[in-house]
């Protein structure tokens, strides 16, 4: 009996794999390596001292996915696999819809065929669009501003329709806020392709001398220092939330949705300052115009996850900054 992790060699999947293995779960990973390296599997094995099967396959390849279900007794799926770059999704919408939605449909049809009826899905705070108030609760109105976000919203709807029509299915949807940091071993972490879009990887590249300075996108927002505020969550805390979700999934029917964040908002300048302090170095930055599509403030009300899953984030902003840099120093050349 195994838990299947789709996209399990990616940033969040690999950290979750470590937590699952350390909790004596049997896992299988499927990944098409479109945004990760196969060596990550060795890193996971080194950290945990445990072995597991890896299928290098695409969710769009129905035959390969069916074969994997035939060869293994998969009891639950944690579905991370997907393309995730907002800007790219605006340029290549069809690629995003096909990969994320068709990939999910093939996965769900295969699960149905093999009687596997339990799934945890990686959604995003992006489904809240531009929230009218903060902190954001799970029942806030949903909307999206880009194809990536729309794939998350559509998949959430597909899952809810599926579970409604088949009451023996169960589904936990996790809406992640801003995952950052890395495993404390420094062996796995976030390894973006090309120039990073997101704040923490960008700061790390500046610290490593790969980029000259950080552009702070806007200092005229209605926030404490004018820069954008987000709910940054340590990727290990986020991974532990998946253990709790799996526990819940095994004892429920229907669909449950949880925000996975710390409930605290930090500004861009807070992150720069915390990174400098945690790692004792200087980050050069310049104030730049706002980035189109950005919102001023986004942070979670994470009480539902605390009450119903018994989960809450424990790692600090200092931990996030230290662990991110530790990984960058060790692994990003
Ligand atoms: P990631 O790109 O590091 O991991 C995704 C993995 O899925 C990659 O290893 C990629 O190779 C694989 N993959 C993509 N399409 C596939 C396909 N068709 N078949 C098989 N494998 C495929 O991303 P991540 O940061 O680990 O994110 C994991 C999930 O969480 C994604 O669904 C993402 O949208 C969601 N999410 C991420 C963030 C974030 O900031 N990282 C925030 C909210 C939600
Ligand atoms: C981004 C995605 C969102 C996804 C989330 C988590 C966009 C528009 N949105 O959110 O869909 O769910 O990541 O992965 O990409 N910033 C700078 N300079 C930079 C980079 C970022 O000032 O070089 C600022 C941004 O303006 C923002 C904050 O840092 O205020 C965080 O940005 P980022 O890390 O890209 O995450 P989000 O925009 O919150």
GROMACS .gro file of C-alpha atoms and ligand atoms in nm:
model
  416
    1UNK     CA    1   0.000   0.000   0.000
    2UNK     CA    2   0.162   0.320  -0.117
    3UNK     CA    3   0.100   0.691  -0.140
    4UNK     CA    4   0.164   0.824  -0.490
    5UNK     CA    5   0.325   1.167  -0.518
    6UNK     CA    6   0.277   1.320  -0.862
    7UNK     CA    7   0.545   1.584  -0.923
    8UNK     CA    8   0.724   1.437  -0.624
    9UNK     CA    9   1.071   1.541  -0.738
   10UNK     CA   10   0.974   1.908  -0.748
   11UNK     CA   11   1.026   2.166  -0.475
   12UNK     CA   12   0.730   2.092  -0.247
   13UNK     CA   13   0.692   1.726  -0.349
   14UNK     CA   14   1.051   1.640  -0.256
   15UNK     CA   15   1.019   1.793   0.091
   16UNK     CA   16   0.689   1.614   0.144
   17UNK     CA   17   0.849   1.287   0.031
   18UNK     CA   18   1.108   1.328   0.308
   19UNK     CA   19   0.842   1.388   0.574
   20UNK     CA   20   0.633   1.091   0.456
   21UNK     CA   21   0.933   0.854   0.451
   22UNK     CA   22   1.040   0.972   0.795
   23UNK     CA   23   0.688   0.887   0.911
   24UNK     CA   24   0.725   0.533   0.773
   25UNK     CA   25   0.489   0.580   0.478
   26UNK     CA   26   0.559   0.383   0.160
   27UNK     CA   27   0.574   0.621  -0.132
   28UNK     CA   28   0.598   0.615  -0.510
   29UNK     CA   29   0.694   0.918  -0.713
   30UNK     CA   30   0.593   1.000  -1.069
   31UNK     CA   31   0.752   1.301  -1.238
   32UNK     CA   32   0.822   1.394  -1.599
   33UNK     CA   33   1.134   1.593  -1.495
   34UNK     CA   34   1.003   1.903  -1.675
   35UNK     CA   35   1.096   2.122  -1.377
   36UNK     CA   36   1.334   1.915  -1.165
   37UNK     CA   37   1.633   1.686  -1.180
   38UNK     CA   38   1.635   1.310  -1.131
   39UNK     CA   39   1.919   1.351  -0.875
   40UNK     CA   40   1.660   1.484  -0.631
   41UNK     CA   41   1.551   1.122  -0.581
   42UNK     CA   42   1.902   1.037  -0.455
   43UNK     CA   43   1.899   1.339  -0.223
   44UNK     CA   44   1.568   1.224  -0.071
   45UNK     CA   45   1.715   0.875  -0.021
   46UNK     CA   46   2.032   1.022   0.137
   47UNK     CA   47   1.832   1.234   0.382
   48UNK     CA   48   1.596   0.957   0.488
   49UNK     CA   49   1.803   0.642   0.433
   50UNK     CA   50   1.492   0.494   0.269
   51UNK     CA   51   1.420   0.363  -0.078
   52UNK     CA   52   1.117   0.414  -0.302
   53UNK     CA   53   1.015   0.370  -0.665
   54UNK     CA   54   1.040   0.657  -0.911
   55UNK     CA   55   0.851   0.654  -1.241
   56UNK     CA   56   0.979   0.904  -1.495
   57UNK     CA   57   0.653   0.957  -1.681
   58UNK     CA   58   0.411   1.225  -1.787
   59UNK     CA   59   0.057   1.244  -1.648
   60UNK     CA   60  -0.055   1.299  -2.006
   61UNK     CA   61   0.072   0.951  -2.092
   62UNK     CA   62  -0.232   0.748  -1.992
   63UNK     CA   63  -0.070   0.413  -2.068
   64UNK     CA   64   0.228   0.485  -1.844
   65UNK     CA   65   0.004   0.606  -1.562
   66UNK     CA   66  -0.221   0.301  -1.586
   67UNK     CA   67   0.085   0.074  -1.585
   68UNK     CA   68   0.204   0.238  -1.265
   69UNK     CA   69  -0.133   0.175  -1.099
   70UNK     CA   70  -0.127  -0.184  -1.227
   71UNK     CA   71   0.217  -0.248  -1.079
   72UNK     CA   72   0.148  -0.098  -0.737
   73UNK     CA   73  -0.124  -0.088  -0.477
   74UNK     CA   74  -0.175   0.287  -0.460
   75UNK     CA   75  -0.414   0.385  -0.182
   76UNK     CA   76  -0.383   0.764  -0.185
   77UNK     CA   77  -0.247   1.029  -0.420
   78UNK     CA   78  -0.088   1.363  -0.335
   79UNK     CA   79  -0.111   1.560  -0.657
   80UNK     CA   80   0.168   1.819  -0.690
   81UNK     CA   81   0.243   1.783  -1.062
   82UNK     CA   82   0.171   2.094  -1.263
   83UNK     CA   83   0.323   2.392  -1.437
   84UNK     CA   84   0.332   2.691  -1.203
   85UNK     CA   85   0.482   3.005  -1.358
   86UNK     CA   86   0.220   3.282  -1.371
   87UNK     CA   87   0.391   3.489  -1.643
   88UNK     CA   88   0.458   3.187  -1.863
   89UNK     CA   89   0.095   3.075  -1.827
   90UNK     CA   90  -0.019   3.404  -1.984
   91UNK     CA   91   0.208   3.339  -2.285
   92UNK     CA   92   0.131   2.967  -2.320
   93UNK     CA   93  -0.223   2.918  -2.189
   94UNK     CA   94  -0.294   2.602  -2.387
   95UNK     CA   95   0.019   2.435  -2.255
   96UNK     CA   96  -0.092   2.518  -1.900
   97UNK     CA   97  -0.451   2.402  -1.950
   98UNK     CA   98  -0.341   2.080  -2.117
   99UNK     CA   99  -0.068   1.993  -1.870
  100UNK     CA  100  -0.252   2.087  -1.552
  101UNK     CA  101  -0.613   2.003  -1.637
  102UNK     CA  102  -0.582   1.716  -1.885
  103UNK     CA  103  -0.304   1.572  -1.668
  104UNK     CA  104  -0.534   1.584  -1.366
  105UNK     CA  105  -0.825   1.430  -1.560
  106UNK     CA  106  -0.611   1.138  -1.675
  107UNK     CA  107  -0.489   1.089  -1.318
  108UNK     CA  108  -0.844   1.095  -1.177
  109UNK     CA  109  -0.979   0.858  -1.444
  110UNK     CA  110  -0.696   0.617  -1.373
  111UNK     CA  111  -0.758   0.639  -0.998
  112UNK     CA  112  -1.127   0.567  -1.066
  113UNK     CA  113  -1.039   0.268  -1.282
  114UNK     CA  114  -0.815   0.119  -1.014
  115UNK     CA  115  -1.041   0.199  -0.718
  116UNK     CA  116  -0.810   0.458  -0.563
  117UNK     CA  117  -1.041   0.725  -0.425
  118UNK     CA  118  -0.837   0.950  -0.200
  119UNK     CA  119  -0.653   1.259  -0.317
  120UNK     CA  120  -0.477   1.563  -0.171
  121UNK     CA  121  -0.446   1.848  -0.421
  122UNK     CA  122  -0.194   2.134  -0.430
  123UNK     CA  123  -0.395   2.451  -0.482
  124UNK     CA  124  -0.284   2.807  -0.427
  125UNK     CA  125  -0.381   3.130  -0.256
  126UNK     CA  126  -0.394   3.267  -0.610
  127UNK     CA  127  -0.756   3.137  -0.627
  128UNK     CA  128  -0.860   3.426  -0.398
  129UNK     CA  129  -0.772   3.680  -0.669
  130UNK     CA  130  -0.756   4.024  -0.510
  131UNK     CA  131  -0.917   3.969  -0.168
  132UNK     CA  132  -1.125   4.256  -0.026
  133UNK     CA  133  -1.000   4.198   0.328
  134UNK     CA  134  -0.727   4.005   0.510
  135UNK     CA  135  -0.670   3.759   0.670
  136UNK     CA  136  -0.817   3.537   0.398
  137UNK     CA  137  -1.060   3.262   0.500
  138UNK     CA  138  -1.141   2.954   0.296
  139UNK     CA  139  -1.495   3.073   0.221
  140UNK     CA  140  -1.386   3.402   0.060
  141UNK     CA  141  -1.497   3.458  -0.302
  142UNK     CA  142  -1.275   3.299  -0.565
  143UNK     CA  143  -1.144   3.450  -0.887
  144UNK     CA  144  -0.828   3.441  -1.093
  145UNK     CA  145  -0.630   3.676  -1.311
  146UNK     CA  146  -0.412   3.437  -1.512
  147UNK     CA  147  -0.433   3.093  -1.677
  148UNK     CA  148  -0.218   2.930  -1.406
  149UNK     CA  149  -0.462   3.042  -1.137
  150UNK     CA  150  -0.755   2.939  -1.352
  151UNK     CA  151  -0.618   2.583  -1.379
  152UNK     CA  152  -0.614   2.567  -0.997
  153UNK     CA  153  -0.970   2.695  -0.975
  154UNK     CA  154  -1.095   2.454  -1.244
  155UNK     CA  155  -0.923   2.156  -1.082
  156UNK     CA  156  -1.074   2.245  -0.745
  157UNK     CA  157  -1.417   2.245  -0.914
  158UNK     CA  158  -1.350   1.917  -1.097
  159UNK     CA  159  -1.253   1.751  -0.769
  160UNK     CA  160  -1.560   1.880  -0.589
  161UNK     CA  161  -1.790   1.762  -0.870
  162UNK     CA  162  -1.622   1.421  -0.872
  163UNK     CA  163  -1.662   1.378  -0.497
  164UNK     CA  164  -2.023   1.497  -0.508
  165UNK     CA  165  -2.107   1.238  -0.773
  166UNK     CA  166  -1.910   0.963  -0.597
  167UNK     CA  167  -1.956   0.989  -0.220
  168UNK     CA  168  -1.700   0.714  -0.160
  169UNK     CA  169  -1.425   0.951  -0.279
  170UNK     CA  170  -1.245   1.190  -0.049
  171UNK     CA  171  -1.040   1.494  -0.128
  172UNK     CA  172  -0.837   1.748   0.066
  173UNK     CA  173  -0.754   2.070  -0.115
  174UNK     CA  174  -0.462   2.264   0.030
  175UNK     CA  175  -0.431   2.628  -0.069
  176UNK     CA  176  -0.066   2.714  -0.020
  177UNK     CA  177   0.039   3.071   0.050
  178UNK     CA  178   0.406   3.155  -0.029
  179UNK     CA  179   0.633   2.853   0.025
  180UNK     CA  180   1.000   2.941   0.081
  181UNK     CA  181   1.310   2.793   0.246
  182UNK     CA  182   1.458   2.447   0.215
  183UNK     CA  183   1.526   2.129   0.407
  184UNK     CA  184   1.773   2.198   0.688
  185UNK     CA  185   2.016   1.941   0.544
  186UNK     CA  186   2.073   2.176   0.249
  187UNK     CA  187   2.033   1.878   0.012
  188UNK     CA  188   1.697   1.971  -0.140
  189UNK     CA  189   1.539   2.310  -0.205
  190UNK     CA  190   1.402   2.539  -0.472
  191UNK     CA  191   1.597   2.538  -0.796
  192UNK     CA  192   1.426   2.770  -1.044
  193UNK     CA  193   1.487   2.752  -1.417
  194UNK     CA  194   1.648   3.072  -1.548
  195UNK     CA  195   1.605   3.403  -1.369
  196UNK     CA  196   1.374   3.355  -1.070
  197UNK     CA  197   1.035   3.526  -1.068
  198UNK     CA  198   0.966   3.486  -0.699
  199UNK     CA  199   1.110   3.697  -0.422
  200UNK     CA  200   1.305   3.449  -0.207
  201UNK     CA  201   1.487   3.273  -0.493
  202UNK     CA  202   1.566   3.614  -0.643
  203UNK     CA  203   1.719   3.736  -0.315
  204UNK     CA  204   1.925   3.417  -0.299
  205UNK     CA  205   2.059   3.476  -0.650
  206UNK     CA  206   2.157   3.831  -0.553
  207UNK     CA  207   2.330   3.698  -0.240
  208UNK     CA  208   2.514   3.441  -0.454
  209UNK     CA  209   2.632   3.714  -0.693
  210UNK     CA  210   2.436   3.565  -0.985
  211UNK     CA  211   2.222   3.880  -1.007
  212UNK     CA  212   2.331   4.236  -0.929
  213UNK     CA  213   2.038   4.361  -0.722
  214UNK     CA  214   1.678   4.298  -0.624
  215UNK     CA  215   1.406   4.510  -0.783
  216UNK     CA  216   1.148   4.585  -0.516
  217UNK     CA  217   0.824   4.600  -0.712
  218UNK     CA  218   0.656   4.912  -0.574
  219UNK     CA  219   0.689   5.102  -0.246
  220UNK     CA  220   0.360   5.288  -0.271
  221UNK     CA  221   0.119   5.015  -0.162
  222UNK     CA  222  -0.106   5.078   0.134
  223UNK     CA  223   0.113   4.869   0.367
  224UNK     CA  224   0.337   4.952   0.664
  225UNK     CA  225   0.642   5.034   0.447
  226UNK     CA  226   0.472   5.060   0.107
  227UNK     CA  227   0.600   4.723  -0.023
  228UNK     CA  228   0.386   4.414  -0.089
  229UNK     CA  229   0.290   4.192   0.204
  230UNK     CA  230   0.269   3.811   0.180
  231UNK     CA  231   0.235   3.505   0.401
  232UNK     CA  232   0.569   3.322   0.363
  233UNK     CA  233   0.567   2.966   0.490
  234UNK     CA  234   0.864   2.734   0.543
  235UNK     CA  235   0.845   2.448   0.294
  236UNK     CA  236   0.902   2.191   0.572
  237UNK     CA  237   0.602   2.326   0.767
  238UNK     CA  238   0.404   2.307   0.444
  239UNK     CA  239   0.519   1.948   0.389
  240UNK     CA  240   0.411   1.848   0.739
  241UNK     CA  241   0.064   1.984   0.656
  242UNK     CA  242   0.046   1.706   0.393
  243UNK     CA  243   0.096   1.440   0.661
  244UNK     CA  244  -0.194   1.586   0.853
  245UNK     CA  245  -0.403   1.608   0.536
  246UNK     CA  246  -0.331   1.243   0.461
  247UNK     CA  247  -0.439   1.142   0.812
  248UNK     CA  248  -0.763   1.337   0.765
  249UNK     CA  249  -0.816   1.194   0.416
  250UNK     CA  250  -0.805   0.840   0.553
  251UNK     CA  251  -1.089   0.911   0.792
  252UNK     CA  252  -1.332   1.121   0.595
  253UNK     CA  253  -1.555   1.138   0.292
  254UNK     CA  254  -1.628   1.447   0.084
  255UNK     CA  255  -1.406   1.747   0.019
  256UNK     CA  256  -1.224   1.965   0.271
  257UNK     CA  257  -1.033   2.282   0.187
  258UNK     CA  258  -0.759   2.440   0.398
  259UNK     CA  259  -0.541   2.747   0.382
  260UNK     CA  260  -0.180   2.656   0.449
  261UNK     CA  261   0.002   2.965   0.566
  262UNK     CA  262   0.140   3.108   0.889
  263UNK     CA  263  -0.128   3.375   0.927
  264UNK     CA  264   0.145   3.643   0.939
  265UNK     CA  265   0.218   3.897   0.668
  266UNK     CA  266   0.569   4.023   0.593
  267UNK     CA  267   0.664   4.299   0.350
  268UNK     CA  268   0.932   4.272   0.082
  269UNK     CA  269   1.161   4.490   0.295
  270UNK     CA  270   1.093   4.269   0.601
  271UNK     CA  271   1.219   3.975   0.396
  272UNK     CA  272   1.528   4.161   0.276
  273UNK     CA  273   1.610   4.266   0.635
  274UNK     CA  274   1.545   3.919   0.778
  275UNK     CA  275   1.761   3.757   0.508
  276UNK     CA  276   2.048   3.998   0.576
  277UNK     CA  277   2.027   3.941   0.951
  278UNK     CA  278   1.990   3.561   0.937
  279UNK     CA  279   2.283   3.519   0.700
  280UNK     CA  280   2.498   3.816   0.793
  281UNK     CA  281   2.522   3.960   0.444
  282UNK     CA  282   2.394   4.256   0.245
  283UNK     CA  283   2.131   4.247  -0.030
  284UNK     CA  284   2.152   4.534  -0.278
  285UNK     CA  285   1.805   4.650  -0.385
  286UNK     CA  286   1.639   4.924  -0.588
  287UNK     CA  287   1.282   5.041  -0.580
  288UNK     CA  288   1.117   4.960  -0.914
  289UNK     CA  289   0.764   5.010  -1.053
  290UNK     CA  290   0.485   4.779  -0.937
  291UNK     CA  291   0.468   4.441  -1.112
  292UNK     CA  292   0.149   4.412  -1.311
  293UNK     CA  293  -0.104   4.176  -1.153
  294UNK     CA  294   0.042   4.207  -0.800
  295UNK     CA  295  -0.182   4.275  -0.503
  296UNK     CA  296  -0.087   4.478  -0.195
  297UNK     CA  297  -0.155   4.232   0.087
  298UNK     CA  298  -0.221   3.861   0.105
  299UNK     CA  299  -0.209   3.648   0.418
  300UNK     CA  300  -0.403   3.353   0.548
  301UNK     CA  301  -0.642   3.290   0.826
  302UNK     CA  302  -0.502   2.945   0.902
  303UNK     CA  303  -0.726   2.860   1.197
  304UNK     CA  304  -0.926   2.597   1.006
  305UNK     CA  305  -0.611   2.390   0.944
  306UNK     CA  306  -0.520   2.427   1.312
  307UNK     CA  307  -0.862   2.325   1.440
  308UNK     CA  308  -0.941   2.045   1.195
  309UNK     CA  309  -0.598   1.911   1.094
  310UNK     CA  310  -0.412   1.988   1.415
  311UNK     CA  311  -0.147   2.162   1.206
  312UNK     CA  312   0.022   2.496   1.241
  313UNK     CA  313   0.346   2.643   1.113
  314UNK     CA  314   0.627   2.653   1.369
  315UNK     CA  315   0.929   2.771   1.169
  316UNK     CA  316   1.022   3.140   1.181
  317UNK     CA  317   1.113   3.387   0.910
  318UNK     CA  318   1.474   3.355   1.027
  319UNK     CA  319   1.458   2.976   0.970
  320UNK     CA  320   1.317   3.033   0.619
  321UNK     CA  321   1.595   3.278   0.527
  322UNK     CA  322   1.876   3.067   0.679
  323UNK     CA  323   1.761   2.740   0.520
  324UNK     CA  324   1.703   2.897   0.178
  325UNK     CA  325   2.056   3.040   0.174
  326UNK     CA  326   2.208   2.719   0.309
  327UNK     CA  327   2.060   2.531   0.012
  328UNK     CA  328   2.163   2.797  -0.242
  329UNK     CA  329   2.522   2.796  -0.112
  330UNK     CA  330   2.541   2.416  -0.122
  331UNK     CA  331   2.358   2.329  -0.439
  332UNK     CA  332   2.303   2.615  -0.682
  333UNK     CA  333   2.612   2.665  -0.895
  334LIG     P1  334   0.770   2.228  -0.902
  334LIG     O1  335   0.768   2.275  -1.043
  334LIG     O2  336   0.899   2.234  -0.829
  334LIG     O3  337   0.714   2.080  -0.893
  334LIG     C1  338   0.616   2.029  -0.981
  334LIG     C2  339   0.671   1.898  -1.038
  334LIG     O4  340   0.575   1.843  -1.126
  334LIG     C3  341   0.800   1.917  -1.118
  334LIG     O5  342   0.899   1.831  -1.067
  334LIG     C4  343   0.762   1.881  -1.261
  334LIG     O6  344   0.868   1.818  -1.329
  334LIG     C5  345   0.642   1.791  -1.240
  334LIG     N1  346   0.543   1.790  -1.349
  334LIG     C6  347   0.485   1.896  -1.408
  334LIG     N2  348   0.397   1.855  -1.501
  334LIG     C7  349   0.399   1.718  -1.501
  334LIG     C8  350   0.331   1.619  -1.574
  334LIG     N3  351   0.245   1.650  -1.671
  334LIG     N4  352   0.358   1.489  -1.546
  334LIG     C9  353   0.447   1.455  -1.450
  334LIG     N5  354   0.514   1.546  -1.377
  334LIG    C10  355   0.491   1.678  -1.402
  334LIG     O7  356   0.657   2.310  -0.823
  334LIG     P2  357   0.631   2.317  -0.667
  334LIG     O8  358   0.669   2.453  -0.622
  334LIG     O9  359   0.685   2.199  -0.598
  334LIG    O10  360   0.472   2.311  -0.668
  334LIG    C11  361   0.400   2.191  -0.649
  334LIG    C12  362   0.252   2.219  -0.667
  334LIG    O11  363   0.213   2.320  -0.575
  334LIG    C13  364   0.216   2.273  -0.806
  334LIG    O12  365   0.093   2.218  -0.844
  334LIG    C14  366   0.204   2.422  -0.784
  334LIG    O13  367   0.117   2.482  -0.875
  334LIG    C15  368   0.148   2.427  -0.642
  334LIG     N6  369   0.178   2.552  -0.573
  334LIG    C16  370   0.309   2.594  -0.564
  334LIG    C17  371   0.338   2.714  -0.502
  334LIG    C18  372   0.481   2.764  -0.493
  334LIG    O14  373   0.501   2.881  -0.467
  334LIG     N7  374   0.582   2.682  -0.512
  334LIG    C19  375   0.235   2.791  -0.447
  334LIG    C20  376   0.105   2.745  -0.456
  334LIG    C21  377   0.077   2.624  -0.519
  335LIG     C1  378   0.348   3.430  -0.678
  335LIG     C2  379   0.248   3.399  -0.786
  335LIG     C3  380   0.131   3.322  -0.725
  335LIG     C4  381   0.181   3.199  -0.650
  335LIG     C5  382   0.281   3.248  -0.545
  335LIG     C6  383   0.338   3.139  -0.462
  335LIG     C7  384   0.279   3.588  -0.940
  335LIG     C8  385   0.218   3.712  -0.996
  335LIG     N1  386   0.205   3.524  -0.845
  335LIG     O1  387   0.286   3.511  -0.582
  335LIG     O2  388   0.043   3.282  -0.825
  335LIG     O3  389   0.073   3.132  -0.589
  335LIG     O4  390   0.389   3.313  -0.613
  335LIG     O5  391   0.440   3.076  -0.532
  335LIG     O6  392   0.386   3.544  -0.982
  335LIG     N2  393   0.876   4.090  -0.544
  335LIG     C9  394   0.969   4.191  -0.563
  335LIG     N3  395   1.074   4.167  -0.645
  335LIG    C10  396   1.093   4.047  -0.707
  335LIG    C11  397   0.999   3.943  -0.687
  335LIG    C12  398   0.891   3.969  -0.605
  335LIG     O7  399   0.955   4.300  -0.506
  335LIG     O8  400   1.192   4.033  -0.783
  335LIG    C13  401   0.761   4.115  -0.454
  335LIG    C14  402   0.625   4.102  -0.520
  335LIG     O9  403   0.585   4.224  -0.574
  335LIG    C15  404   0.539   4.056  -0.401
  335LIG    C16  405   0.636   3.973  -0.315
  335LIG    O10  406   0.767   4.014  -0.354
  335LIG    O11  407   0.496   4.166  -0.326
  335LIG    C17  408   0.623   3.824  -0.335
  335LIG    O12  409   0.634   3.794  -0.475
  335LIG     P1  410   0.644   3.644  -0.529
  335LIG    O13  411   0.749   3.572  -0.452
  335LIG    O14  412   0.660   3.652  -0.677
  335LIG    O15  413   0.508   3.578  -0.488
  335LIG     P2  414   0.357   3.630  -0.518
  335LIG    O16  415   0.356   3.739  -0.616
  335LIG    O17  416   0.291   3.652  -0.388
   0.00000   0.00000   0.00000
